[in-house]
PDB file of C-alpha atoms and ligand atoms in Angstrom:
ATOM      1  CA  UNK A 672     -32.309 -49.945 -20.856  1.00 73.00           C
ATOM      2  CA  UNK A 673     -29.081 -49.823 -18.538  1.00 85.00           C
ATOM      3  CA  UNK A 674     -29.499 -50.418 -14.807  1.00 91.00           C
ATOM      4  CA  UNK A 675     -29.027 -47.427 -12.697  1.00 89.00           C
ATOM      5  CA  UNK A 676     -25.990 -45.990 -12.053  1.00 95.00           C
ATOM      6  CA  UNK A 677     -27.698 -43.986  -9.155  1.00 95.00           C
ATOM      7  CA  UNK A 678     -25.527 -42.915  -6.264  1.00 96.00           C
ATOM      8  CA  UNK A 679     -22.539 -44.325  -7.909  1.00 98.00           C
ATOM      9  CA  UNK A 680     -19.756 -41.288  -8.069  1.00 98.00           C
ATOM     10  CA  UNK A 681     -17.808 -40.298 -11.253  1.00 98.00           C
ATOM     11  CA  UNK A 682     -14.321 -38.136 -11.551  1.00 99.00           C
ATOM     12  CA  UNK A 683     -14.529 -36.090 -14.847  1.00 99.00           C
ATOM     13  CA  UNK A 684     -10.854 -35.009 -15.890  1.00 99.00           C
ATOM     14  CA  UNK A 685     -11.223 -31.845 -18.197  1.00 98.00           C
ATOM     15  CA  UNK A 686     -14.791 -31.013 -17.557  1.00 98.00           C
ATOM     16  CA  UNK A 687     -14.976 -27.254 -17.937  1.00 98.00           C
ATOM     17  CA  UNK A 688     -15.876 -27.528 -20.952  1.00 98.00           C
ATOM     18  CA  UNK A 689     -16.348 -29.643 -24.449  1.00 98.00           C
ATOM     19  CA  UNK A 690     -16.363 -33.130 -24.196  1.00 98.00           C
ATOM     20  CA  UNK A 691     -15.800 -33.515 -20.166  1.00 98.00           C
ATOM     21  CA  UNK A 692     -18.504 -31.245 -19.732  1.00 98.00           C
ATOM     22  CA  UNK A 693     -20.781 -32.965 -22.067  1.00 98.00           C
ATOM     23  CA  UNK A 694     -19.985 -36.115 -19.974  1.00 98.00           C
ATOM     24  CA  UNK A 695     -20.265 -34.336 -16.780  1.00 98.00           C
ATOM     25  CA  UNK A 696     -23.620 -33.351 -17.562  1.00 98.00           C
ATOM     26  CA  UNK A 697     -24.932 -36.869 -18.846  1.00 98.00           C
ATOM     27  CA  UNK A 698     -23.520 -38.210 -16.132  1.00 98.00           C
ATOM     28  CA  UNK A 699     -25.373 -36.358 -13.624  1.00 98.00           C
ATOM     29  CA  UNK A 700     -28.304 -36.623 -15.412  1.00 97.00           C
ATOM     30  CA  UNK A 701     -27.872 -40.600 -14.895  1.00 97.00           C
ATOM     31  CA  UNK A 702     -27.929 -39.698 -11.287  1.00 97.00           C
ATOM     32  CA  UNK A 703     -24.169 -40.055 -10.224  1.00 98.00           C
ATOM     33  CA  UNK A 704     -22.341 -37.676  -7.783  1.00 98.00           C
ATOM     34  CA  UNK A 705     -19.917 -36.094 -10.213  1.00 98.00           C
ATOM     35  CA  UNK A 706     -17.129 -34.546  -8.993  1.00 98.00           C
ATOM     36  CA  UNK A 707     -15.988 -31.464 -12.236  1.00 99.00           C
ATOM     37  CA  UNK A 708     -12.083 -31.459 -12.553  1.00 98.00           C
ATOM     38  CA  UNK A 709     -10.223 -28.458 -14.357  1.00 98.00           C
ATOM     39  CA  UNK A 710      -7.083 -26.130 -13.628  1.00 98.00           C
ATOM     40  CA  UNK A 711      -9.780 -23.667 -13.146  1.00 98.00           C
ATOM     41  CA  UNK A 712     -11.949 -23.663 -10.350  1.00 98.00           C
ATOM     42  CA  UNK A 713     -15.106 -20.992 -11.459  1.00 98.00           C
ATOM     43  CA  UNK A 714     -15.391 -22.663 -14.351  1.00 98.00           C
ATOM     44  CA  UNK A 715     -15.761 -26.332 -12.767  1.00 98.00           C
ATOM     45  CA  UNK A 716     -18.210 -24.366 -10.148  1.00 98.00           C
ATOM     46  CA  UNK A 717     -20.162 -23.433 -13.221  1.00 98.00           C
ATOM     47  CA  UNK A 718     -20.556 -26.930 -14.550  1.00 98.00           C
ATOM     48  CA  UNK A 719     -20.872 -28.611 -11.092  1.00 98.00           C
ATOM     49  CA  UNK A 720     -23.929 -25.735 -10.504  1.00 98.00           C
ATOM     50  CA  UNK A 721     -25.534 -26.917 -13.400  1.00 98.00           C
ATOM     51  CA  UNK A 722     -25.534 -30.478 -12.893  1.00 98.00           C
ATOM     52  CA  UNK A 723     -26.950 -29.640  -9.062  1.00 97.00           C
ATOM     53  CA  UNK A 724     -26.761 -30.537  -5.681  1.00 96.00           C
ATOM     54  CA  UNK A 725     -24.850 -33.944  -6.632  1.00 97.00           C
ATOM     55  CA  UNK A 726     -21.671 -32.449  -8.154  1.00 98.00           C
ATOM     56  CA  UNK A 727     -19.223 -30.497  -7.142  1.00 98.00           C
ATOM     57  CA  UNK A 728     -16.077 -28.524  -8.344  1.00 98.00           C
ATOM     58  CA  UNK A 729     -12.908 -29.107  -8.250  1.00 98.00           C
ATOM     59  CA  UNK A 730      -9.328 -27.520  -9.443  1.00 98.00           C
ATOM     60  CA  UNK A 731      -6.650 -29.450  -9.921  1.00 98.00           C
ATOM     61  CA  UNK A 732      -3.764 -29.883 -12.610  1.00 98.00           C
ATOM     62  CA  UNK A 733      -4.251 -33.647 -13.783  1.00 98.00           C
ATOM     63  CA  UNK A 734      -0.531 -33.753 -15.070  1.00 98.00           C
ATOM     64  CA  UNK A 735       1.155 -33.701 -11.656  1.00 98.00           C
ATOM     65  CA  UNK A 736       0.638 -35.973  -8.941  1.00 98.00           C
ATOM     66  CA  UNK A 737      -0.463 -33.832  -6.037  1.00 98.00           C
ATOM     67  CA  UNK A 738      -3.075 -32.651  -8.265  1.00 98.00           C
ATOM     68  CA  UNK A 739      -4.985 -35.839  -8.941  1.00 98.00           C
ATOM     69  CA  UNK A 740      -4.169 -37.326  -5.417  1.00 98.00           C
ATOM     70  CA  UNK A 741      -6.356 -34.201  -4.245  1.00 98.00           C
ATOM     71  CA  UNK A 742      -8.852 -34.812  -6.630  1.00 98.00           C
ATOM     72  CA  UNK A 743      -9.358 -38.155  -5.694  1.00 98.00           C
ATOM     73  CA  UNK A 744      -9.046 -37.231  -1.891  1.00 98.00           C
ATOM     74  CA  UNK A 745     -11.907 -34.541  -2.798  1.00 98.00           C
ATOM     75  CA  UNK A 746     -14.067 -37.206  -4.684  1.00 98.00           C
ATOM     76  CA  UNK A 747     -13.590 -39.914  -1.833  1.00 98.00           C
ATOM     77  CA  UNK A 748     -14.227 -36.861   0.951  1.00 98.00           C
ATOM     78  CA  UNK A 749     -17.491 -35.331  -0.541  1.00 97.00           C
ATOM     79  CA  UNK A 750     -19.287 -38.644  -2.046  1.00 98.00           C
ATOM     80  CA  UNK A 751     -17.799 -41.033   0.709  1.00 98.00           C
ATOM     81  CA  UNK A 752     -15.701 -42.995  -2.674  1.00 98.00           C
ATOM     82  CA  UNK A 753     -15.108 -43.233  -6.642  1.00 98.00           C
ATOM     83  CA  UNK A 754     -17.010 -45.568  -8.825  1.00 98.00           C
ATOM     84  CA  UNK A 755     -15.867 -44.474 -12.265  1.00 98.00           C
ATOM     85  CA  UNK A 756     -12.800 -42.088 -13.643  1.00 99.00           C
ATOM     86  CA  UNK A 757     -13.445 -40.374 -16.999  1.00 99.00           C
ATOM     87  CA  UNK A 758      -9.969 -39.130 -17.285  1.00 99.00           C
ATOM     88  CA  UNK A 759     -10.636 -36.649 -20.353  1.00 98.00           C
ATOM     89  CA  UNK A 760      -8.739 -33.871 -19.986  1.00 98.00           C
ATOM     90  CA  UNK A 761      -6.591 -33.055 -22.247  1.00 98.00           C
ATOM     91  CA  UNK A 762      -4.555 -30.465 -24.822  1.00 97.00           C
ATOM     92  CA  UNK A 763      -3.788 -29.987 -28.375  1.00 96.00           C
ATOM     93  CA  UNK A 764      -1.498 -27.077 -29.566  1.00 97.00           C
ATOM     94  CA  UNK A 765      -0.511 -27.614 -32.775  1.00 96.00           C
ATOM     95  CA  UNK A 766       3.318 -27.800 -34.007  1.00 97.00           C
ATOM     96  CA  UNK A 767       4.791 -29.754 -37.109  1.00 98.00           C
ATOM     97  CA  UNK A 768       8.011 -31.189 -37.676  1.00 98.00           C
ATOM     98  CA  UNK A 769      10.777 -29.003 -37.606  1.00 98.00           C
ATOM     99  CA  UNK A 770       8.994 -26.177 -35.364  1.00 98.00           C
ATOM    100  CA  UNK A 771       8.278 -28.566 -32.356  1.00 98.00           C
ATOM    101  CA  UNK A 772      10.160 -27.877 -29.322  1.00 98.00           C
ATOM    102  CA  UNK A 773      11.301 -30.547 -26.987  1.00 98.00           C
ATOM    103  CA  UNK A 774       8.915 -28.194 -24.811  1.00 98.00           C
ATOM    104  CA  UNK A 775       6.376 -28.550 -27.120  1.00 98.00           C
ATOM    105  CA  UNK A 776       6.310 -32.123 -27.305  1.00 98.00           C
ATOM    106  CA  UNK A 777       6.768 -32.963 -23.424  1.00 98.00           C
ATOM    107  CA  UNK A 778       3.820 -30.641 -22.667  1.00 98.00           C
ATOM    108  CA  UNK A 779       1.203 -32.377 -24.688  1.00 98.00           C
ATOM    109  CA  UNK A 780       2.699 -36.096 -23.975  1.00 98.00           C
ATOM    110  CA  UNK A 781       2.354 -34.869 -19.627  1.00 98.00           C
ATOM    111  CA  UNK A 782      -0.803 -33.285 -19.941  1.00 98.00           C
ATOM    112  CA  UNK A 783      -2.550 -36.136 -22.146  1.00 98.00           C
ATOM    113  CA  UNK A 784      -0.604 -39.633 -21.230  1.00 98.00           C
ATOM    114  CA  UNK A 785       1.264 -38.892 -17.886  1.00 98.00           C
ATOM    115  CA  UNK A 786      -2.664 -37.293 -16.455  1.00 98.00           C
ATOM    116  CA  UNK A 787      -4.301 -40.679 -17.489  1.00 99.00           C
ATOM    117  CA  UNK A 788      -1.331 -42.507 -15.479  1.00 99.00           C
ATOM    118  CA  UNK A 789      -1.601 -40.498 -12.512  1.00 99.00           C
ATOM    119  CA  UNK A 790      -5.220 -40.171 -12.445  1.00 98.00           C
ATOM    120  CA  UNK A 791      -5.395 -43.489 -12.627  1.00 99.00           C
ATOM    121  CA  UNK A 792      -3.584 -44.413  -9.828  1.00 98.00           C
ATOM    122  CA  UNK A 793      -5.484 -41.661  -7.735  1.00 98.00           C
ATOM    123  CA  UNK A 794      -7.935 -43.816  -7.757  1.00 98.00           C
ATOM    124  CA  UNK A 795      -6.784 -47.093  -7.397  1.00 98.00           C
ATOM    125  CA  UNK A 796      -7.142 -47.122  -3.678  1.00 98.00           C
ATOM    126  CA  UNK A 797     -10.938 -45.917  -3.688  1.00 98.00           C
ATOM    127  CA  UNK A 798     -11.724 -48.031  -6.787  1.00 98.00           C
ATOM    128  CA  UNK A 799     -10.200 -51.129  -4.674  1.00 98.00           C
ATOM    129  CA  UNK A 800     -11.665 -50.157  -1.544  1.00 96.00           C
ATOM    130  CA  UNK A 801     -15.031 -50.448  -3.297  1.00 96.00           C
ATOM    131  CA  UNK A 802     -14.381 -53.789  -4.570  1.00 97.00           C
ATOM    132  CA  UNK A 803     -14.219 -52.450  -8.445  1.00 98.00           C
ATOM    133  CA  UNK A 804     -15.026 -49.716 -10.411  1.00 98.00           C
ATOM    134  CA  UNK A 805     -15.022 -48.243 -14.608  1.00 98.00           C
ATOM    135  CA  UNK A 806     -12.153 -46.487 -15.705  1.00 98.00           C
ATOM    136  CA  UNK A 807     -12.732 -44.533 -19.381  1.00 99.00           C
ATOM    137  CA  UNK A 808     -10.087 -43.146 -21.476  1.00 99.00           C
ATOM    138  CA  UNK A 809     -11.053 -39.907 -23.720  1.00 98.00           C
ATOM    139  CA  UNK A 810      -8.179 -41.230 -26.502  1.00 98.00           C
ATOM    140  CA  UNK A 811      -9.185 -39.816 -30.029  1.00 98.00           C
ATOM    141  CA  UNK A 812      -9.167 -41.685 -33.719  1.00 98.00           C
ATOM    142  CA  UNK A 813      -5.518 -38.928 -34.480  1.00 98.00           C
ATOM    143  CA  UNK A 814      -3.168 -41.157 -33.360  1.00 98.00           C
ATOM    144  CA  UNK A 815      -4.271 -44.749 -32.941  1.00 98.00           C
ATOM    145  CA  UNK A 816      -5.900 -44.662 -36.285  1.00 98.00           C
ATOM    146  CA  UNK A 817      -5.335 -41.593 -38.446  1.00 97.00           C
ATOM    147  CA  UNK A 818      -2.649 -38.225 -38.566  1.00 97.00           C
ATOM    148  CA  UNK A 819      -3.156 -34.640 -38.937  1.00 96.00           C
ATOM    149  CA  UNK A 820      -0.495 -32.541 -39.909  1.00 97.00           C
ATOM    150  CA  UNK A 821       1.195 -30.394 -36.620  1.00 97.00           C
ATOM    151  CA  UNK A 822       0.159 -33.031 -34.604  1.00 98.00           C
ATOM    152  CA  UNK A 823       2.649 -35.559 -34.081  1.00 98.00           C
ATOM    153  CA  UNK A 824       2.988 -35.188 -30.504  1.00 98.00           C
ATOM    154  CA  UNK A 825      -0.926 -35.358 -29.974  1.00 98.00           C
ATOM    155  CA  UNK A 826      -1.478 -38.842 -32.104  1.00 98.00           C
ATOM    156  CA  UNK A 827       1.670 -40.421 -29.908  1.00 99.00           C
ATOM    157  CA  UNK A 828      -0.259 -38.948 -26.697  1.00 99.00           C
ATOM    158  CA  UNK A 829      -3.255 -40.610 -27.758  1.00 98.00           C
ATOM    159  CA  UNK A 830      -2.007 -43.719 -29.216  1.00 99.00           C
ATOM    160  CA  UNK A 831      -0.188 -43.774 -25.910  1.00 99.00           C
ATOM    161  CA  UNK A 832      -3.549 -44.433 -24.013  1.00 99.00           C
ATOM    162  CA  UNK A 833      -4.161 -47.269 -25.725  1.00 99.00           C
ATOM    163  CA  UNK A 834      -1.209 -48.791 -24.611  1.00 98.00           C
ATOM    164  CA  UNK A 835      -1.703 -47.726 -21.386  1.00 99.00           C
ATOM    165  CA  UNK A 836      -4.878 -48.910 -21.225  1.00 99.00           C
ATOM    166  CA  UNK A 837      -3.961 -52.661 -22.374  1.00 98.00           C
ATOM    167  CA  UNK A 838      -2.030 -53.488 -19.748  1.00 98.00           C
ATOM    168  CA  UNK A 839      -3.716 -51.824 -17.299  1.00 99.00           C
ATOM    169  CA  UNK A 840      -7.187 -53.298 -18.226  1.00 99.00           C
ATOM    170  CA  UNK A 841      -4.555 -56.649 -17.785  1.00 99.00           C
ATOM    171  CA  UNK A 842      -3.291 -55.500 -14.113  1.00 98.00           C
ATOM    172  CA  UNK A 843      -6.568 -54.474 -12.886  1.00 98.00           C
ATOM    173  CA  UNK A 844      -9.314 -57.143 -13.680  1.00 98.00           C
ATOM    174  CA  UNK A 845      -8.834 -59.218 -10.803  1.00 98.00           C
ATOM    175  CA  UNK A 846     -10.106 -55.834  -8.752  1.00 98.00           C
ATOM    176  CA  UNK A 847     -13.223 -55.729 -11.025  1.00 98.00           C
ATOM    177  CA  UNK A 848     -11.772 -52.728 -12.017  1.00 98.00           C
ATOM    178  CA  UNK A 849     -12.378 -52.216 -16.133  1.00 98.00           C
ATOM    179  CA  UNK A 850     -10.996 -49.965 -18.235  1.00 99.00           C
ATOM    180  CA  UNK A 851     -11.594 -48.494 -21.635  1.00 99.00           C
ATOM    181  CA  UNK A 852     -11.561 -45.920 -23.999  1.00 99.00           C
ATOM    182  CA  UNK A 853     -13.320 -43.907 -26.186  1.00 99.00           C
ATOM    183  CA  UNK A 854     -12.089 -42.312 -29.736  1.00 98.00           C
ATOM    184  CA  UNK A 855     -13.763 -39.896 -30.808  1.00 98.00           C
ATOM    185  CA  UNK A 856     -13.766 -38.243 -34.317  1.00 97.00           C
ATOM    186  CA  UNK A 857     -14.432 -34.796 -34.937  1.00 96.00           C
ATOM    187  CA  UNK A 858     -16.780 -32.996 -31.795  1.00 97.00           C
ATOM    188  CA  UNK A 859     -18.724 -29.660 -32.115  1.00 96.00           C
ATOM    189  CA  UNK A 860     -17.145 -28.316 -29.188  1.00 95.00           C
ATOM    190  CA  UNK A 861     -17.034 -24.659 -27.915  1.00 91.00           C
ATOM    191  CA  UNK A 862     -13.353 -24.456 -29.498  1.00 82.00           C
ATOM    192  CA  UNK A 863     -14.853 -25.503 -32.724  1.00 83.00           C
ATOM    193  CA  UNK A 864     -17.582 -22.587 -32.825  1.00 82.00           C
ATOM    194  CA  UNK A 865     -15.435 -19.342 -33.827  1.00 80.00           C
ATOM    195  CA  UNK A 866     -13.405 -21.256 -36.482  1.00 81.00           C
ATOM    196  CA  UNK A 867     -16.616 -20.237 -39.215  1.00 84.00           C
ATOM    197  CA  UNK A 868     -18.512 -22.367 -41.151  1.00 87.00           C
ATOM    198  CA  UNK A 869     -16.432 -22.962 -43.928  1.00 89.00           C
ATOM    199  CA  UNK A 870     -13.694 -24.471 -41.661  1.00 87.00           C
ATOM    200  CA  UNK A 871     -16.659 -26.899 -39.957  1.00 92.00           C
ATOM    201  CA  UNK A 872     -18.585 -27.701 -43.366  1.00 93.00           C
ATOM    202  CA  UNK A 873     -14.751 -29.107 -44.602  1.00 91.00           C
ATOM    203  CA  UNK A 874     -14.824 -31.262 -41.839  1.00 92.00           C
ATOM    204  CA  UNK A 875     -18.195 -32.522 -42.286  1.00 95.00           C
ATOM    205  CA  UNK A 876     -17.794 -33.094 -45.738  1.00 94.00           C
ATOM    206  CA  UNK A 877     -15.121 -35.978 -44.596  1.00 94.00           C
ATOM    207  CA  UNK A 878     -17.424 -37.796 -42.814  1.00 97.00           C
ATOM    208  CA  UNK A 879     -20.553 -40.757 -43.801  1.00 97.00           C
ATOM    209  CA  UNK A 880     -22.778 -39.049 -41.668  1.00 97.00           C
ATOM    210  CA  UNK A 881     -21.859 -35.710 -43.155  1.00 96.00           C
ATOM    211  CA  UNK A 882     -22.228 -33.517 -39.328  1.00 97.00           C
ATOM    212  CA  UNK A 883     -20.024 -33.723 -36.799  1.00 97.00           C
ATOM    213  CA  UNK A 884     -20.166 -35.756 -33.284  1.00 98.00           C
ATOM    214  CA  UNK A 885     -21.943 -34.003 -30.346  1.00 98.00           C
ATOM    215  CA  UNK A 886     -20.680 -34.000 -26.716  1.00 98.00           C
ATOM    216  CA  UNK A 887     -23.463 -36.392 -26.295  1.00 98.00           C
ATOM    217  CA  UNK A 888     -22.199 -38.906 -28.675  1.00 98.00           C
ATOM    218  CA  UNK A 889     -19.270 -39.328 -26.510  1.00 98.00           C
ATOM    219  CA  UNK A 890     -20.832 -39.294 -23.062  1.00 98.00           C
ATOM    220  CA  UNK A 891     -23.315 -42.015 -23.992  1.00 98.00           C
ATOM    221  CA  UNK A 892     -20.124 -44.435 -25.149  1.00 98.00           C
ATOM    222  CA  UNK A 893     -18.524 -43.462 -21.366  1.00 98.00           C
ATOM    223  CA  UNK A 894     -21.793 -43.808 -20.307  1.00 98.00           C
ATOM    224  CA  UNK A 895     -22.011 -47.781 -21.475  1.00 98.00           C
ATOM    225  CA  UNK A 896     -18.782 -48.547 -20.751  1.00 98.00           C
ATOM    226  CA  UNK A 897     -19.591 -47.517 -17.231  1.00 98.00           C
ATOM    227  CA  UNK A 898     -22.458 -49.312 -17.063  1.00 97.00           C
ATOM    228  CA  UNK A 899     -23.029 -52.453 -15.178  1.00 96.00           C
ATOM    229  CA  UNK A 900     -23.870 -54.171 -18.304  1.00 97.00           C
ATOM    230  CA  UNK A 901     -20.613 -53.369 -19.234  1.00 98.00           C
ATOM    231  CA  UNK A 902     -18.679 -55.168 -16.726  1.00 97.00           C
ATOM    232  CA  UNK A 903     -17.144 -57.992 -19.125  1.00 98.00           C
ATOM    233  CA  UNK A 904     -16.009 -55.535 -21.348  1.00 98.00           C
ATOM    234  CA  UNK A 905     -12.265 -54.431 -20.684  1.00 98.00           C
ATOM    235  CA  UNK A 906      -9.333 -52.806 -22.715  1.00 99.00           C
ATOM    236  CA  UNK A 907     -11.158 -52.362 -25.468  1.00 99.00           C
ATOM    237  CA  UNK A 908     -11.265 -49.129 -27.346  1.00 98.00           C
ATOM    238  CA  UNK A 909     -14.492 -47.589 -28.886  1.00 98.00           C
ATOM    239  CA  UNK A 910     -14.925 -45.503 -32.584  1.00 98.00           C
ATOM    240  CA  UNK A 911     -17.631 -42.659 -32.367  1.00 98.00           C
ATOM    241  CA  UNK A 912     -16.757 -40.893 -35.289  1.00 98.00           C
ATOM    242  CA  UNK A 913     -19.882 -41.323 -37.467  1.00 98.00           C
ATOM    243  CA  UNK A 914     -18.038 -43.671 -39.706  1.00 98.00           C
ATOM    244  CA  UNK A 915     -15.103 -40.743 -40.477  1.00 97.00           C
ATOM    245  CA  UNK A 916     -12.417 -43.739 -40.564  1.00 98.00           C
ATOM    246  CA  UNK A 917     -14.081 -45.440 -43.114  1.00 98.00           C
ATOM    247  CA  UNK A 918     -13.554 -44.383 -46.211  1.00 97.00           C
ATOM    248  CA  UNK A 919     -10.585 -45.640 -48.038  1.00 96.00           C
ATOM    249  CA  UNK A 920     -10.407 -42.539 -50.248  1.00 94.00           C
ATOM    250  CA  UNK A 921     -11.842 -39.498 -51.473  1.00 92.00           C
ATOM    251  CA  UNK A 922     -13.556 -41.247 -54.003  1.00 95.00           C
ATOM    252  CA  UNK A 923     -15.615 -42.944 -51.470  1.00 96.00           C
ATOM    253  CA  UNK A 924     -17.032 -40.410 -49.788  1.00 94.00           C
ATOM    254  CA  UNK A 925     -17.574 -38.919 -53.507  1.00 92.00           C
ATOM    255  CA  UNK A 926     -19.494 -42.032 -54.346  1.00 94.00           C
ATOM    256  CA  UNK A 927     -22.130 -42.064 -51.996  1.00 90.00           C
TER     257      UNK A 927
HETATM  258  P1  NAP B1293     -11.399 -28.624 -24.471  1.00 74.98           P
HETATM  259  O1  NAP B1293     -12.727 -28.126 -24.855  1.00 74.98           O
HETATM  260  O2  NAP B1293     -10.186 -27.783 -24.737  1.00 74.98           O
HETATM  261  O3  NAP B1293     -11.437 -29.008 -22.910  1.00 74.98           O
HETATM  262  C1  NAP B1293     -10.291 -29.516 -22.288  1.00 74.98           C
HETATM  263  C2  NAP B1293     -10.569 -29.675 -20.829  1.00 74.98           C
HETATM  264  O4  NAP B1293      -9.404 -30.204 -20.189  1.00 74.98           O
HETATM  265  C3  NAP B1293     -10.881 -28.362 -20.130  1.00 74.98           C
HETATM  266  O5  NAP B1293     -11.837 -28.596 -19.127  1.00 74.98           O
HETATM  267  C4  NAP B1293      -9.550 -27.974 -19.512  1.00 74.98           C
HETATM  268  O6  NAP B1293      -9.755 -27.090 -18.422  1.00 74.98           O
HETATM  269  C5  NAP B1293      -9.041 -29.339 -19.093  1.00 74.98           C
HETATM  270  N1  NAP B1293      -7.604 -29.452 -18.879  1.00 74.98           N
HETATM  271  C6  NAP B1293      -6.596 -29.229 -19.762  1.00 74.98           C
HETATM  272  N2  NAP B1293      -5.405 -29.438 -19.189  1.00 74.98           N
HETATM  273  C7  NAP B1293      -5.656 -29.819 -17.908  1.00 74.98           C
HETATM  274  C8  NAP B1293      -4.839 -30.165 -16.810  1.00 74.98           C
HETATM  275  N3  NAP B1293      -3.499 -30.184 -16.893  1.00 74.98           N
HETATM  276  N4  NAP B1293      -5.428 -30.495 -15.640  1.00 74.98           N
HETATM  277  C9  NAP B1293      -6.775 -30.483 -15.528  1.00 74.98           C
HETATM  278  N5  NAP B1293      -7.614 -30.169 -16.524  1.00 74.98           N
HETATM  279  C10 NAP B1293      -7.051 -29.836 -17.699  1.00 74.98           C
HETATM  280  O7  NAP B1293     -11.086 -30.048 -25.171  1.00 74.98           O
HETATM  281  P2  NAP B1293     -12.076 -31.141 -25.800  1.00 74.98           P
HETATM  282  O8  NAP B1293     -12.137 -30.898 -27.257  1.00 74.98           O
HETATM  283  O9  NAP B1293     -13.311 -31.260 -25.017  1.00 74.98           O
HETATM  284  O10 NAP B1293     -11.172 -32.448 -25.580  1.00 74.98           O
HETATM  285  C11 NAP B1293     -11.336 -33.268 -24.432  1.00 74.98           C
HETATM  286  C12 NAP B1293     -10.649 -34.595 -24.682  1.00 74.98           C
HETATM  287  O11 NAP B1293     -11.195 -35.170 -25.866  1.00 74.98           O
HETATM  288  C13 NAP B1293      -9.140 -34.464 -24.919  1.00 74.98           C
HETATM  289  O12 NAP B1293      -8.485 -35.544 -24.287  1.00 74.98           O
HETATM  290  C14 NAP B1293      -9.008 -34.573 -26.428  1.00 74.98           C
HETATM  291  O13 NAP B1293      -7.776 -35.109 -26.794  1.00 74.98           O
HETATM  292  C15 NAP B1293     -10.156 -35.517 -26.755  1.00 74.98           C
HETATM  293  N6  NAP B1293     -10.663 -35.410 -28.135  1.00 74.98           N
HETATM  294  C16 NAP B1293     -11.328 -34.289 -28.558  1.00 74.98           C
HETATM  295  C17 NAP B1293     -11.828 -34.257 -29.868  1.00 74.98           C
HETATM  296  C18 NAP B1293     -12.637 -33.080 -30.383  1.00 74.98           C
HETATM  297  O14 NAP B1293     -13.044 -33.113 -31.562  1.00 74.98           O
HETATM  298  N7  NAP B1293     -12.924 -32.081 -29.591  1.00 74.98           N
HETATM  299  C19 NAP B1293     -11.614 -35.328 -30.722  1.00 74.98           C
HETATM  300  C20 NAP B1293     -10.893 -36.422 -30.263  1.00 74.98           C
HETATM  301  C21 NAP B1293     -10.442 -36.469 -28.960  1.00 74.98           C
HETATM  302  P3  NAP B1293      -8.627 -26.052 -17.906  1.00 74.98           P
HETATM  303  O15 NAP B1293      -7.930 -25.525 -19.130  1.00 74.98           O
HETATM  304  O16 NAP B1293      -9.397 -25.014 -17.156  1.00 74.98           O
HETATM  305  O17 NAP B1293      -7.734 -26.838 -17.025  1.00 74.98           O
END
């Protein structure tokens, strides 16, 4: 059993909806003042009004630097400071080789690497202020570990993170600050549920566990890693994939 993050106060990147919302709503459940970032304000009402009286919404564009000085402004003015930043949001258009715009590729590396960056140094101030705090990255296993085709741009985003997160983890342990990251695999999200069940079963059938990851499998990793218990654990990136990595081939799924 973790000790109680209770009072503590979160800033969820991306938390309209999949993943961010998923750890939006664990988080609140844990009891910490959650403050629900998206471009689109109604929608991060809708997930704040859920959670309840300890969350609020707020819009702001996480790739530019007014937008997550104002979130951070927001967090600090409505829950008096910033324990943790899940900085989650993020995009993935696809494009392969040979179609990809210079456009194209900018667009996912600002909204995905430059965000975690600038959200990141949002916070800094609060974060210090306090005397530490949990920073967790939503990276993902395309990139740092695997490729899918069309998405070139989105595994350098992601395996971006991870370097980010290195030397930040580096810069910012004498603050007590920690920060980590999360990979997930492949997440039932809302995006996921008009592709048809042929499209999902292929998926599942490429990983040990044979369903895909919940929103809840990934919230309870950013849960731990913001957990006190967690506090000697920095720059360190976490698998939930339900083993998808694994296999070394085709055969080996085939085998089991
Ligand atoms: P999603 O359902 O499309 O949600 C993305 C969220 O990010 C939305 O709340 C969106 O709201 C917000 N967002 C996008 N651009 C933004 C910006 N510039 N400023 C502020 N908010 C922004 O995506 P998801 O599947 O939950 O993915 C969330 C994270 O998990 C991403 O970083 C993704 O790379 C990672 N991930 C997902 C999977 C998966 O299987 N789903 C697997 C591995 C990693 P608005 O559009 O309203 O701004």
């Amino acid at each position: 059993m973790l000790k109680s993050l209770q009072g503590k106060t979160v800033v969820v990147t991306g938390a309209s909806r999949g993943i961010g919302k998923g750890i939006a709503l664990r988080f609140g459940e844990a009891g910490l003042n959650v403050l629900v970032v998206s471009r689109n304000q109604a929608e991060a009402d809708g997930v704040a009004a859920v959670i309840g009286a300890n969350a609020a919404g707020f819009a702001a564009d996480v790739s530019t630097a007014e937008g997550c000085e104002a979130m951070a402004k927001e967090a600090s003015d409505c829950f008096g400071g910033i324990d943790v930043l899940c900085a989650n949001a993020g995009i993935f258009p696809a494009a392969k080789l040979g179609e990809m715009t210079a456009a194209d590729f900018d667009n996912v590396l600002t909204t995905n690497l430059r965000s975690t960056f600038l959200s990141v140094s949002a916070v800094l101030p609060a974060m210090t202020a306090a005397g530490g705090g949990r920073i967790v990255i939503t990276s993902s296993i395309t990139g740092p570990i695997t490729g899918y085709p069309g998405w070139s741009h989105y595994g350098a985003s992601k395996a971006g993170q991870l370097g980010f997160m290195r030397t930040a983890a580096i810069e910012l342990a004498p603050k007590r600050i920690t920060v980590n990251a999360v990979m997930p695999g492949n997440i039932f999200t809302e995006g996921l549920e008009g592709m048809g069940g042929d499209y999902i079963a292929k998926m599942e059938a490429s990983i040990p566990m044979r369903r895909l990851g919940s929103v809840a499998d990934i919230a309870n990793a950013a849960l731990f890693f913001a957990s006190e218990e967690a506090g000697y654990i920095t720059g360190q990136a976490m698998v939930v994939d339900g083993g998808q990595v694994l296999p070394e081939s085709l055969g080996a799924l085939e085998a089991i």
